[in-house]
Amino acid sequence: MNQPGTTVEYLFENNAGVMQQTHAMSFRCRDIGLDCSFETTGTSEHKILREFIDHAEATHNLNFLSADVILKIKSAIKK
Ligand SMILES: [Zn+2]
């Protein structure tokens, strides 16, 4: 015998079990005062830094980022 009316409970249980973290962070060149529309998003500071370094090498001719600049970027990343 099938009892109707248990679907809601089932869905609720299902949703509670999949609380995944999909928090994205973002960074823009403008955030550190560069006149550039580059923007990147990622799920970790590390990923964003890597994206930015790639971009900075290609676009801003920055082959080396000083600790100062890296700190600036880290504090500019929106979490
Ligand atoms: Zn840029």
Coordinates of C-alpha atoms and ligand atoms in Angstrom, one line a residue, residues 29 36 38 55 60, ligand 1:
C29 CA 42.7 45.0 -11.8
C36 CA 42.2 47.7 -16.9
F38 CA 40.3 42.4 -16.2
H55 CA 47.1 38.2 -17.0
H60 CA 51.0 44.6 -17.9
Ligands
ZN1 ZN 44.9 44.1 -15.9

